[in-house]
Coordinates of C-alpha atoms and ligand atoms in Angstrom, one line a residue:
M19 CA -7.0 -24.9 -14.5
R20 CA -6.2 -27.8 -12.5
L21 CA -9.6 -28.2 -11.0
R22 CA -11.1 -27.7 -15.3
W23 CA -9.7 -30.7 -16.2
L24 CA -10.6 -32.4 -12.8
A25 CA -14.7 -31.5 -14.0
V26 CA -13.6 -31.9 -17.8
A27 CA -13.2 -35.7 -16.1
G28 CA -16.0 -35.0 -13.6
V29 CA -18.4 -34.6 -16.5
L30 CA -17.2 -37.4 -18.8
V31 CA -17.7 -39.6 -15.5
T32 CA -20.6 -38.3 -14.7
L33 CA -22.1 -38.8 -17.9
S34 CA -21.2 -42.6 -19.0
G35 CA -22.8 -43.7 -15.4
A36 CA -26.1 -41.6 -16.1
L37 CA -26.1 -43.5 -19.0
L38 CA -24.7 -46.9 -18.0
L39 CA -28.2 -46.5 -15.7
G40 CA -30.4 -46.1 -18.3
V41 CA -30.8 -42.5 -18.5
R42 CA -31.9 -41.8 -22.0
F43 CA -30.5 -38.4 -23.1
R44 CA -28.2 -37.3 -26.3
P45 CA -25.0 -37.0 -24.9
G46 CA -23.8 -35.7 -28.0
P47 CA -23.7 -31.8 -27.2
A48 CA -23.2 -32.9 -23.4
L49 CA -19.7 -34.3 -25.1
A50 CA -19.0 -31.6 -27.1
V51 CA -19.5 -29.1 -24.4
A52 CA -16.8 -30.6 -22.6
A53 CA -14.4 -30.8 -25.3
A54 CA -15.1 -27.4 -25.8
I55 CA -13.8 -27.0 -21.9
T56 CA -11.2 -29.0 -22.9
L57 CA -9.7 -26.9 -25.4
Y58 CA -9.8 -23.8 -23.6
N59 CA -8.9 -24.7 -20.4
G60 CA -5.4 -25.7 -23.3
L61 CA -6.1 -21.9 -24.5
F62 CA -5.8 -20.2 -21.3
W63 CA -2.8 -22.5 -19.9
L64 CA -0.6 -21.5 -23.5
W65 CA -2.1 -17.2 -22.6
L66 CA -0.4 -18.0 -19.2
R67 CA 2.4 -19.1 -20.0
R68 CA 3.2 -16.5 -23.0
S69 CA 2.3 -13.5 -21.3
G70 CA 4.1 -14.9 -17.7
R71 CA 2.8 -13.8 -14.5
A72 CA 2.9 -10.6 -14.3
G73 CA -0.3 -8.1 -15.3
G74 CA -3.0 -9.4 -17.3
E75 CA -3.6 -12.1 -14.8
R76 CA -6.7 -11.1 -12.3
R77 CA -8.4 -10.2 -15.9
M78 CA -8.0 -13.4 -17.1
A79 CA -9.2 -14.7 -13.9
E80 CA -12.5 -13.0 -14.6
W81 CA -12.6 -14.1 -18.1
Q82 CA -12.4 -17.4 -17.2
V83 CA -15.0 -17.9 -14.7
A84 CA -17.5 -15.6 -17.1
V85 CA -16.8 -18.6 -19.5
D86 CA -17.2 -21.4 -17.0
I87 CA -20.1 -20.0 -15.7
F88 CA -21.8 -20.5 -19.8
A89 CA -20.1 -23.5 -20.3
L90 CA -21.7 -25.2 -17.4
V91 CA -25.6 -23.2 -18.1
L92 CA -24.6 -25.1 -21.5
L93 CA -23.9 -28.0 -19.7
L94 CA -27.5 -28.2 -17.9
Y95 CA -29.3 -27.1 -20.8
F96 CA -27.8 -30.1 -22.8
T97 CA -28.8 -33.0 -20.4
G98 CA -32.4 -31.7 -19.4
G99 CA -32.3 -28.0 -18.3
I100 CA -34.3 -27.3 -15.3
E101 CA -34.7 -31.1 -15.1
N102 CA -31.0 -31.6 -14.4
P103 CA -30.5 -32.3 -10.3
F104 CA -27.7 -31.0 -10.3
S105 CA -28.5 -27.6 -10.9
Y106 CA -27.5 -26.6 -7.7
Y107 CA -23.4 -26.8 -9.1
L108 CA -24.0 -23.7 -10.7
V109 CA -24.5 -21.9 -7.3
F110 CA -21.7 -24.3 -6.1
H111 CA -18.9 -22.7 -8.6
A112 CA -20.6 -19.4 -8.4
A113 CA -19.7 -19.3 -4.7
I114 CA -15.9 -20.8 -5.4
A115 CA -15.3 -18.0 -7.9
G116 CA -16.2 -15.3 -6.1
V117 CA -14.1 -16.4 -3.4
M118 CA -11.1 -16.6 -5.4
L119 CA -11.8 -13.2 -7.4
P120 CA -10.1 -10.4 -5.5
G121 CA -12.7 -7.5 -4.0
R122 CA -16.6 -7.6 -4.3
R123 CA -16.4 -9.6 -8.0
S124 CA -19.0 -12.3 -6.3
W125 CA -21.5 -10.4 -6.3
P126 CA -21.4 -9.9 -10.7
V127 CA -20.5 -13.5 -10.6
A128 CA -23.5 -14.2 -9.1
A129 CA -25.7 -12.3 -11.1
L130 CA -24.1 -13.3 -14.3
A131 CA -24.6 -17.2 -13.3
F132 CA -28.6 -16.5 -12.2
V133 CA -29.0 -14.3 -15.7
L134 CA -27.6 -17.0 -17.7
Y135 CA -29.3 -19.7 -15.8
G136 CA -32.1 -18.1 -16.0
S137 CA -32.9 -17.3 -19.4
M138 CA -32.1 -20.7 -20.3
V139 CA -34.8 -22.8 -18.3
V140 CA -37.3 -19.3 -19.7
L141 CA -36.4 -19.7 -22.8
D142 CA -36.9 -23.4 -22.9
H143 CA -40.2 -23.1 -20.9
L144 CA -41.3 -21.0 -23.9
G145 CA -40.1 -23.3 -26.3
V146 CA -38.1 -20.8 -27.5
I147 CA -35.0 -22.9 -27.7
P148 CA -35.7 -26.5 -28.3
H149 CA -36.0 -28.4 -25.2
F150 CA -33.1 -31.8 -24.3
A151 CA -35.1 -34.3 -22.6
L152 CA -34.0 -36.0 -19.5
D153 CA -36.1 -39.3 -19.6
G154 CA -35.4 -42.4 -17.9
P155 CA -35.4 -43.0 -14.9
F156 CA -35.7 -39.4 -13.9
R157 CA -39.7 -39.1 -15.1
A158 CA -41.8 -40.6 -13.3
A159 CA -41.8 -41.0 -9.1
P160 CA -37.9 -40.9 -9.3
Y161 CA -37.7 -41.2 -5.3
R162 CA -38.4 -44.8 -5.9
D163 CA -35.7 -45.1 -8.3
G164 CA -32.7 -46.6 -7.0
R165 CA -30.8 -45.6 -9.8
Y166 CA -32.3 -41.4 -8.9
L167 CA -31.5 -42.6 -6.2
L168 CA -27.4 -43.7 -6.7
A169 CA -27.0 -40.4 -8.7
S170 CA -28.3 -38.0 -6.6
L171 CA -26.4 -39.3 -4.0
F172 CA -23.1 -39.3 -6.0
G173 CA -23.7 -36.0 -7.1
T174 CA -24.7 -34.5 -3.7
G175 CA -21.4 -36.8 -2.4
V176 CA -19.4 -34.7 -5.0
A177 CA -20.4 -31.1 -3.8
F178 CA -20.0 -31.3 -0.4
G179 CA -16.6 -33.0 -1.3
I180 CA -15.5 -30.1 -2.7
S181 CA -17.6 -27.8 -0.8
A182 CA -15.1 -29.1 2.2
Y183 CA -11.6 -29.1 0.0
F184 CA -12.8 -25.4 -0.5
T185 CA -13.6 -24.4 2.8
A186 CA -10.7 -25.9 4.6
A187 CA -8.1 -24.8 2.0
I188 CA -9.2 -20.8 2.7
S189 CA -9.6 -21.6 6.0
R190 CA -6.4 -23.0 6.0
Q191 CA -5.2 -19.9 4.1
L192 CA -6.8 -17.1 6.3
S193 CA -4.6 -18.8 9.6
R194 CA -1.5 -18.6 7.6
R195 CA -2.5 -14.8 6.3
A196 CA -2.7 -14.3 10.4
R197 CA 0.4 -15.9 11.2
E198 CA 2.2 -13.7 8.3
L199 CA 0.6 -10.4 9.7
A200 CA 1.2 -11.4 13.6
G201 CA 4.6 -11.9 13.0
A202 CA 5.1 -9.0 10.5
N203 CA 3.3 -7.0 13.5
E204 CA 5.9 -8.4 16.1
R205 CA 8.4 -7.1 13.4
L206 CA 7.6 -3.9 12.9
R207 CA 6.9 -3.3 16.8
R208 CA 10.6 -4.2 17.2
A209 CA 11.5 -2.1 14.7
D210 CA 9.9 0.4 16.3
R211 CA 11.4 -0.3 19.4
Q212 CA 14.8 0.2 18.1
R213 CA 13.9 3.4 16.8
L214 CA 12.6 4.9 19.9
E215 CA 16.0 4.1 21.9
S216 CA 18.5 5.3 19.2
V217 CA 15.8 9.0 19.4
I218 CA 16.3 8.5 23.2
M219 CA 20.0 7.0 22.9
V220 CA 20.7 10.2 21.0
T221 CA 18.8 13.0 22.8
H222 CA 20.4 11.8 26.0
E223 CA 23.4 12.1 24.9
L224 CA 22.7 15.6 23.1
R225 CA 21.4 16.9 25.6
A226 CA 24.2 16.4 28.6
P227 CA 27.0 18.8 26.2
M228 CA 24.1 21.5 26.1
A229 CA 23.3 21.7 29.7
A230 CA 27.3 22.2 29.2
V231 CA 26.7 24.4 26.8
D232 CA 24.1 26.9 28.8
S233 CA 25.8 26.4 32.3
L234 CA 28.7 28.0 30.6
L235 CA 27.3 31.0 28.8
E236 CA 25.9 31.2 32.6
T237 CA 29.0 31.9 34.0
V238 CA 29.8 35.1 31.4
T239 CA 25.9 36.9 31.2
G240 CA 26.8 36.1 35.2
G241 CA 29.4 38.2 35.3
Y242 CA 31.6 35.4 37.0
V243 CA 34.4 35.9 33.9
H244 CA 36.8 39.0 33.4
K245 CA 34.6 42.3 33.3
S246 CA 36.3 42.9 29.7
C247 CA 33.8 40.7 27.7
D248 CA 30.9 43.8 28.9
V249 CA 33.2 46.3 27.2
C250 CA 33.7 44.7 23.8
G251 CA 29.8 44.2 23.7
A252 CA 29.4 40.1 23.2
L253 CA 27.0 40.5 26.3
P254 CA 23.9 40.7 24.3
M255 CA 25.0 38.3 22.0
V256 CA 26.0 35.6 24.9
E257 CA 22.6 36.6 26.0
R258 CA 20.8 35.2 22.8
A259 CA 22.9 32.1 22.3
R260 CA 22.0 31.3 25.6
A261 CA 18.2 31.5 25.4
R262 CA 18.5 29.3 22.1
V263 CA 20.3 26.9 24.0
R264 CA 18.1 26.6 26.7
G265 CA 15.3 26.7 23.5
L266 CA 17.5 23.3 22.4
L267 CA 17.4 21.9 26.2
K268 CA 13.7 22.3 26.3
L269 CA 13.5 20.8 22.8
T270 CA 16.0 17.9 23.7
N271 CA 13.9 17.5 27.0
D272 CA 10.9 17.1 25.1
V273 CA 11.5 14.6 23.2
L274 CA 13.4 12.3 25.3
D275 CA 10.2 12.5 27.3
L276 CA 7.8 12.3 24.3
H277 CA 9.8 8.7 23.3
K278 CA 10.0 7.8 26.7
L279 CA 6.0 7.5 27.0
E280 CA 5.9 6.2 24.0
L281 CA 8.1 3.4 24.8
G282 CA 6.4 2.7 28.1
E283 CA 9.8 3.6 29.8
A284 CA 8.3 7.0 31.2
E285 CA 8.1 6.6 35.4
L286 CA 4.5 8.3 36.4
R287 CA 3.0 7.3 40.1
R288 CA -0.4 7.5 41.3
L289 CA -0.1 9.7 44.6
P290 CA -2.0 12.0 45.7
V291 CA -0.5 15.4 44.7
A292 CA -1.9 18.7 46.6
L293 CA -3.0 20.7 43.3
G294 CA -2.7 24.6 45.1
P295 CA 1.1 24.8 46.2
L296 CA 1.5 22.8 42.8
A297 CA 0.1 25.9 41.3
E298 CA 1.3 28.4 43.5
R299 CA 4.5 27.4 42.4
V300 CA 4.2 27.3 38.1
V301 CA 2.2 30.6 38.8
E302 CA 5.5 31.8 40.9
Q303 CA 7.9 30.7 38.5
Y304 CA 5.8 32.9 35.5
T305 CA 4.8 35.9 37.1
E306 CA 8.0 37.8 36.3
L307 CA 7.8 36.9 32.1
A308 CA 4.5 37.2 32.4
A309 CA 4.8 41.0 34.0
Q310 CA 7.4 41.8 31.2
A311 CA 4.7 41.0 28.7
G312 CA 1.9 43.0 30.5
V313 CA 0.0 40.0 31.9
T314 CA -1.0 39.4 34.5
V315 CA -1.9 35.5 36.1
R316 CA -4.5 35.1 38.6
L317 CA -4.7 32.2 40.4
A318 CA -8.4 31.0 41.8
A319 CA -8.7 29.9 45.8
A320 CA -5.4 28.2 46.0
S321 CA -6.3 26.9 48.9
A322 CA -9.4 25.5 48.5
M323 CA -7.9 23.5 45.4
P324 CA -8.4 19.8 45.6
A325 CA -5.9 17.1 44.9
A326 CA -5.4 14.9 42.0
L327 CA -4.4 11.6 42.1
G328 CA -1.1 11.6 39.3
D329 CA 2.5 12.0 39.2
E330 CA 3.6 15.4 40.6
Q331 CA 6.3 15.8 38.8
S332 CA 4.5 15.2 35.2
I333 CA 1.7 17.6 36.6
W334 CA 3.7 20.0 37.3
F335 CA 4.9 19.7 33.5
I336 CA 1.6 19.9 32.1
L337 CA 0.5 23.1 34.4
S338 CA 3.7 25.1 33.7
N339 CA 3.5 23.8 29.8
L340 CA -0.5 25.5 29.9
V341 CA 0.4 28.8 31.2
A342 CA 3.4 29.3 29.5
N343 CA 1.0 29.5 26.6
A344 CA -1.3 30.7 28.0
V345 CA 1.7 33.6 28.5
K346 CA 3.6 33.5 25.6
Y347 CA 0.3 33.6 23.2
N348 CA -0.9 36.6 24.9
R349 CA -1.2 40.1 24.7
P350 CA -0.3 43.0 26.8
G351 CA -3.0 44.4 29.3
G352 CA -4.7 40.5 29.0
S353 CA -4.9 37.6 32.0
V354 CA -4.1 34.5 32.6
A355 CA -6.8 32.6 34.7
V356 CA -5.5 29.1 36.6
S357 CA -8.4 27.2 38.5
A358 CA -8.9 23.4 39.6
V359 CA -12.2 22.3 40.8
R360 CA -13.5 18.8 41.7
S361 CA -16.3 17.7 39.4
D362 CA -18.8 14.0 40.5
R363 CA -19.8 13.1 37.4
G364 CA -22.4 11.3 37.3
G365 CA -23.1 11.9 40.8
D366 CA -24.1 7.9 41.0
G367 CA -20.8 7.4 42.5
R368 CA -20.8 5.1 40.1
E369 CA -18.0 6.8 37.7
Q370 CA -14.8 8.3 39.1
A371 CA -14.4 11.5 40.6
M372 CA -12.2 13.4 38.6
V373 CA -10.4 17.3 39.0
D374 CA -10.7 19.5 36.4
V375 CA -8.2 22.0 36.2
R376 CA -7.8 25.2 33.8
V377 CA -5.7 27.4 32.2
T378 CA -7.9 30.6 30.7
D379 CA -6.6 33.5 28.8
T380 CA -7.2 36.2 27.3
G381 CA -4.9 36.2 24.5
V382 CA -4.6 35.8 20.9
G383 CA -7.3 32.7 20.5
I384 CA -7.0 29.8 18.4
P385 CA -8.9 29.4 14.1
A386 CA -11.8 27.0 15.3
A387 CA -10.1 25.6 11.7
D388 CA -7.2 25.0 14.2
L389 CA -8.8 23.3 17.4
P390 CA -8.7 19.9 16.3
M391 CA -4.2 20.3 15.6
V392 CA -3.2 21.9 18.8
F393 CA -2.5 18.5 20.7
E394 CA -1.1 17.3 17.5
I395 CA 3.0 16.8 17.2
F396 CA 5.4 19.4 16.1
Y397 CA 1.8 21.6 15.7
R398 CA 2.7 25.4 15.3
G399 CA -0.3 27.8 14.9
T400 CA 0.6 30.8 11.7
Y401 CA -1.2 32.7 13.4
A402 CA 0.7 33.6 16.3
R403 CA 3.8 32.3 16.6
P404 CA 6.7 33.5 18.8
E405 CA 10.4 33.1 18.2
A406 CA 10.5 30.2 21.0
G407 CA 8.7 27.1 21.0
S408 CA 8.4 23.4 19.4
G409 CA 5.6 22.1 19.3
L410 CA 6.0 19.6 21.1
G411 CA 5.2 21.0 24.4
L412 CA 0.6 20.2 24.3
S413 CA 1.4 17.2 22.2
L414 CA 3.3 16.3 25.6
V415 CA 0.7 17.4 28.0
K416 CA -2.0 15.2 26.1
R417 CA 0.1 12.2 26.7
L418 CA 1.1 12.8 29.6
V419 CA -2.7 13.5 31.2
E420 CA -3.7 10.5 29.3
A421 CA -1.3 8.1 30.5
Q422 CA -2.6 9.1 34.1
G423 CA -6.3 8.1 33.3
G424 CA -7.6 11.7 32.2
R425 CA -8.5 13.7 29.7
V426 CA -7.3 17.4 27.8
W427 CA -9.1 19.4 25.7
V428 CA -9.4 23.1 24.1
K429 CA -11.7 25.8 24.4
S430 CA -10.8 29.1 21.6
E431 CA -11.9 31.4 19.4
Q432 CA -10.1 33.6 17.8
G433 CA -9.2 37.1 19.0
A434 CA -10.9 36.5 22.1
G435 CA -8.7 33.8 24.2
S436 CA -8.8 30.2 25.0
E437 CA -9.4 28.0 27.7
F438 CA -6.9 24.7 27.8
G439 CA -8.0 22.4 31.0
F440 CA -7.2 18.7 31.7
A441 CA -8.7 16.3 34.2
L442 CA -7.2 14.4 36.1
P443 CA -8.7 11.3 38.7
A444 CA -9.8 12.8 42.1
A445 CA -7.4 11.6 45.0
G446 CA -9.6 10.2 48.2
Ligands
ADP5 P1 4.8 25.8 21.2 O1 4.4 26.9 21.9 O2 6.6 25.0 21.7 O3 4.6 26.5 19.7 P2 2.9 24.1 21.7 O4 2.8 22.7 21.5 O5 3.3 24.7 23.2 O6 3.5 24.7 21.4 O7 1.9 24.4 21.3 C1 1.5 24.3 19.8 C2 0.4 25.3 19.6 O8 -1.1 25.4 19.7 C3 1.7 26.6 19.6 O9 2.3 27.0 18.2 C4 -0.1 27.7 19.4 O10 0.1 27.9 17.7 C5 -1.3 26.8 20.1 N1 -1.2 27.1 21.3 C6 -0.8 26.7 22.3 N2 -1.2 27.4 23.2 C7 -1.6 28.5 23.1 C8 -2.8 29.3 23.7 N3 -2.9 29.8 25.4 N4 -3.6 31.0 23.0 C9 -3.1 30.8 21.5 N5 -2.6 30.0 20.8 C10 -2.6 28.4 21.9

């Protein structure tokens, strides 16, 4: 609105300048347009004051731009139409309006400006509307006329000045926004860090009493306390209580590891890890559980397994989780196979050699629709839900593998079994 007052002043200065320079035209209609602009600017000002800042502001901005374009076209029409040397002000005005309005409004603004201006010059050309001629020095050989030169330079100078003002203002605003965003981002990061740290602290505090409860219960189930416990029939309940506590302990450990990884606090070493012996230990750990479930676990040529570059404890965790799942989501009579092979991708030595570790099972498999979600945090398939489980294991596996420069994958078919694999950089 403030700019519009300036524009009215600009129109008055330009009209007087043109008259002084001896340009022959009828100033009456142009002055009437300037008066109309003053009037509607006053009305818009009143409207804004009445309705306050809330609501309707965008609608109003759109109306203002449309009315401005119409007024500018009228002004051009009454001062020579296509002969007016300042018609490019219209483009300039449409560009500024497009920047000020939100979204993609610049397109309708430009279209409106073109349609109005085009209609005016075509109707003027066809003689449908009377022509308001711009006589005087603008008629013949204007390039030789010093006054025309002066008028043109004045107009062009003002246009450059306004565009420089606007581009500087927009760029100032953009860099202020960028600074604000960077600040907000930093605050969010700090808040997120605090959140991660408090989760770590709480889970850490939870872990100690849970481990204590577990070992206390173990003294009961292990028969280290009075035998009468068994007599009173409490032992099966204590066994179940211990299984639940162990589940809770695993959950707490997973949450702790996940948050430490996210915080970048997890210490992952990068050393050669012989996968054969490690896989043997993992398989051994699950043999009994697998036997209880009627599942056989096979290990393919452990002695020939390559070495990977990574953190031994985390590779142990990854493989344990995959094998545990392959047993858990299996069926009696089913099997699990663990293999690890070196794969020299590309073969031209330019790419890092990797070790592909695969855990395949003949279990329940995963429906195709669920496959993209299996590595997501807290994902638990509804097709098979054994009692124990948190839905955190696979997301931790993925993060751990990726933190060591590797990748994970899953191939599965419902009812036909699954293959979970991960690739880590090969050692040597
Ligand atoms: P949890 O086993 O504790 O539920 P995971 O993150 O290890 O959590 O696994 C997430 C889900 O992925 C499981 O609940 C299960 O639905 C599915 N899943 C994982 N491994 C297998 C597998 N080998 N076969 C079939 N489904 C699996």
